[in-house]
Each structure stands twice: as structure tokens, then as C-alpha cells.
Short mmCIF file of C-alpha atoms in Angstrom, two decimals:
data_model
loop_
_atom_site.label_atom_id
_atom_site.label_comp_id
_atom_site.label_asym_id
_atom_site.label_seq_id
_atom_site.Cartn_x
_atom_site.Cartn_y
_atom_site.Cartn_z
CA MET A 1 13.37 -19.07 4.61
CA TYR A 2 11.52 -16.29 2.98
CA ASP A 3 12.59 -12.10 3.11
CA ASP A 4 10.62 -10.06 4.56
CA HIS A 5 10.54 -7.73 1.75
CA ASP A 6 7.65 -10.80 -0.10
CA LEU A 7 5.91 -9.56 2.42
CA ASP A 8 6.15 -6.07 -0.01
CA TYR A 9 4.05 -4.59 -2.62
CA SER A 10 6.01 -2.12 -5.68
CA GLY A 11 4.29 -1.21 -8.43
CA GLU A 12 1.12 0.16 -9.94
CA GLY A 13 -1.92 1.45 -8.35
CA THR A 14 -5.40 3.40 -9.23
CA LEU A 15 -5.99 6.17 -6.67
CA VAL A 16 -9.80 6.90 -6.07
CA CYS A 17 -9.85 10.17 -4.25
CA ARG A 18 -11.81 13.37 -4.21
CA GLY A 19 -13.98 11.36 -7.32
CA THR A 20 -10.82 11.48 -9.21
CA GLU A 21 -9.00 8.78 -10.15
CA ILE A 22 -5.28 8.83 -10.61
CA HIS A 23 -2.49 5.86 -11.94
CA VAL A 24 0.33 5.61 -9.64
CA GLU A 25 3.48 4.07 -8.36
CA ALA A 26 3.55 3.03 -4.94
CA LYS A 27 5.99 1.22 -2.73
CA ILE A 28 4.18 -0.38 0.44
CA LYS A 29 5.23 -2.76 2.94
CA GLY A 30 3.46 -3.36 6.46
CA TYR A 31 3.44 -5.65 9.31
CA PHE A 32 0.60 -7.55 11.71
CA GLN A 33 0.10 -5.28 15.19
CA PRO A 34 -0.39 -8.29 17.67
CA LEU A 35 -1.70 -6.42 20.51
CA ASN A 36 -5.39 -4.78 18.64
CA GLY A 37 -5.29 -8.42 15.58
CA LEU A 38 -4.82 -5.24 12.53
CA TYR A 39 -2.48 -5.80 9.60
CA THR A 40 -0.86 -2.21 9.34
CA TRP A 41 0.26 -1.26 6.31
CA TYR A 42 2.05 2.20 4.80
CA GLY A 43 4.65 3.60 1.68
CA ARG A 44 5.39 6.42 -0.42
CA ILE A 45 3.18 6.88 -4.16
CA GLN A 46 5.78 8.18 -5.94
CA LYS A 47 5.82 11.87 -7.61
CA ASN A 48 3.15 12.57 -9.32
CA ASP A 49 1.65 15.64 -10.88
CA GLU A 50 -2.18 15.11 -11.05
CA LEU A 51 -2.38 14.16 -7.58
CA ASP A 52 -0.51 16.87 -6.80
CA GLU A 53 -2.45 18.95 -8.27
CA LEU A 54 -5.59 17.36 -6.85
CA LEU A 55 -5.15 17.47 -3.07
CA GLU A 56 -2.01 20.77 -3.72
CA GLY A 57 0.14 19.13 -0.13
CA ALA A 58 -3.07 18.35 1.63
CA ARG A 59 -4.07 14.80 3.70
CA ALA A 60 -7.48 13.11 2.35
CA ILE A 61 -8.71 9.36 2.56
CA ALA A 62 -9.07 7.34 -0.22
CA VAL A 63 -9.81 3.84 -1.84
CA PHE A 64 -6.26 2.74 -3.27
CA THR A 65 -6.48 -0.48 -5.96
CA THR A 66 -4.07 -3.17 -6.82
CA PRO A 67 -3.77 -5.64 -9.84
CA GLU A 68 -3.89 -7.67 -6.39
CA GLY A 69 -7.15 -5.91 -4.22
CA ARG A 70 -7.78 -2.60 -2.87
CA ALA A 71 -7.97 -0.84 0.91
CA GLU A 72 -9.81 2.62 2.14
CA CYS A 73 -6.14 4.74 2.96
CA VAL A 74 -4.78 8.33 3.83
CA VAL A 75 -3.56 10.11 2.19
CA GLY A 76 -0.92 12.05 3.93
CA ASP A 77 1.45 14.87 3.30
CA PRO A 78 4.30 14.62 0.54
CA ASP A 79 8.14 14.42 1.58
CA PHE A 80 10.13 16.95 0.25
CA TRP A 81 10.82 14.60 -2.79
CA GLY A 82 6.95 15.30 -3.82
CA ARG A 83 5.88 12.18 -3.07
CA TYR A 84 3.18 10.93 -0.96
CA ARG A 85 1.97 8.92 1.96
CA ILE A 86 -0.71 6.39 1.86
CA SER A 87 -1.67 4.01 5.14
CA GLY A 88 -4.83 1.67 5.90
CA LYS A 89 -5.40 -0.86 8.77
CA SER A 90 -6.28 -4.65 8.20
CA THR A 91 -6.52 -5.62 5.13
CA PRO A 92 -3.80 -4.16 2.58
CA PRO A 93 -4.48 -3.77 -1.41
CA TYR A 94 -2.28 -6.50 -2.09
CA HIS A 95 -2.08 -10.00 -1.09
CA LEU A 96 -0.29 -11.29 1.98
CA PRO A 97 -0.31 -15.22 2.51
CA THR A 98 -2.66 -16.33 4.56
CA THR A 99 -2.64 -19.94 5.26
CA LEU A 100 0.24 -22.41 6.31
CA GLU A 101 0.10 -23.88 3.00
CA GLU A 102 1.22 -20.11 1.22
CA VAL A 103 3.52 -19.51 3.60
CA GLU A 104 5.29 -22.82 3.21
CA ASP A 105 5.36 -22.47 -0.44
CA MET A 106 7.02 -19.09 0.60
CA ALA A 107 9.75 -20.56 2.17
CA GLU A 108 10.04 -23.59 0.26
CA HIS A 109 10.70 -21.39 -3.01
CA HIS A 110 13.53 -19.51 -0.82
CA LYS A 111 15.54 -22.24 0.21
#
């Protein structure tokens, strides 16, 4: 059986916000919402001075891209440590298994 954390993303990404492209580090996780059929993902962008200067603590709409995909998102308020919250719905900006074969392969590799 695979671990739920296998469906998380931790790594580099590019955030395009207010016409500015910023390279960031992020930790993201998500879950499928069966009632509405959407995948909801959320996480934190590690402290980034360039992003903080651009947003000045405000929320914004952005596009987040990883080596595995891209998605529109909301960049929320920063927490006490200066990490901005990031969230989105539907297809996340990272790969998720979408076929039975992929899920079975994940389970096989984690026996």
C-alpha cells in the first residue's frame, strides 16, 4: 500500500503573479472531494523576499508551475514565518495517478 504523502508535492516551482515570475519552493498536498468531484490542493510557499515585496501581505490570483504541471491558484496571506498559503481546485500543478495501472504501480513499489 502506498503512503498518502506519495500524493504530495515538495519542491521548486514558478509563480506568475501580477505579471511577475518568481521562482519559489513549495510544499503542497491535496485531496479528492467526492461530493463535488473536485481535487482541492493547498500548501505553503517557503519564505521568499521577492514574493513578499510584490504582494506586501495581500492575497492574489496567480499561476503556479512545477516540472509536472501548472494550475491557477490563490496566494493567501502569509503566516507568522512569512510563508504564503497557496491553494487551488481541480487539476493540481503536479502529477497525480489517474489510472488504475498507475495506482497499482505505486502500491507495488511500496510493499
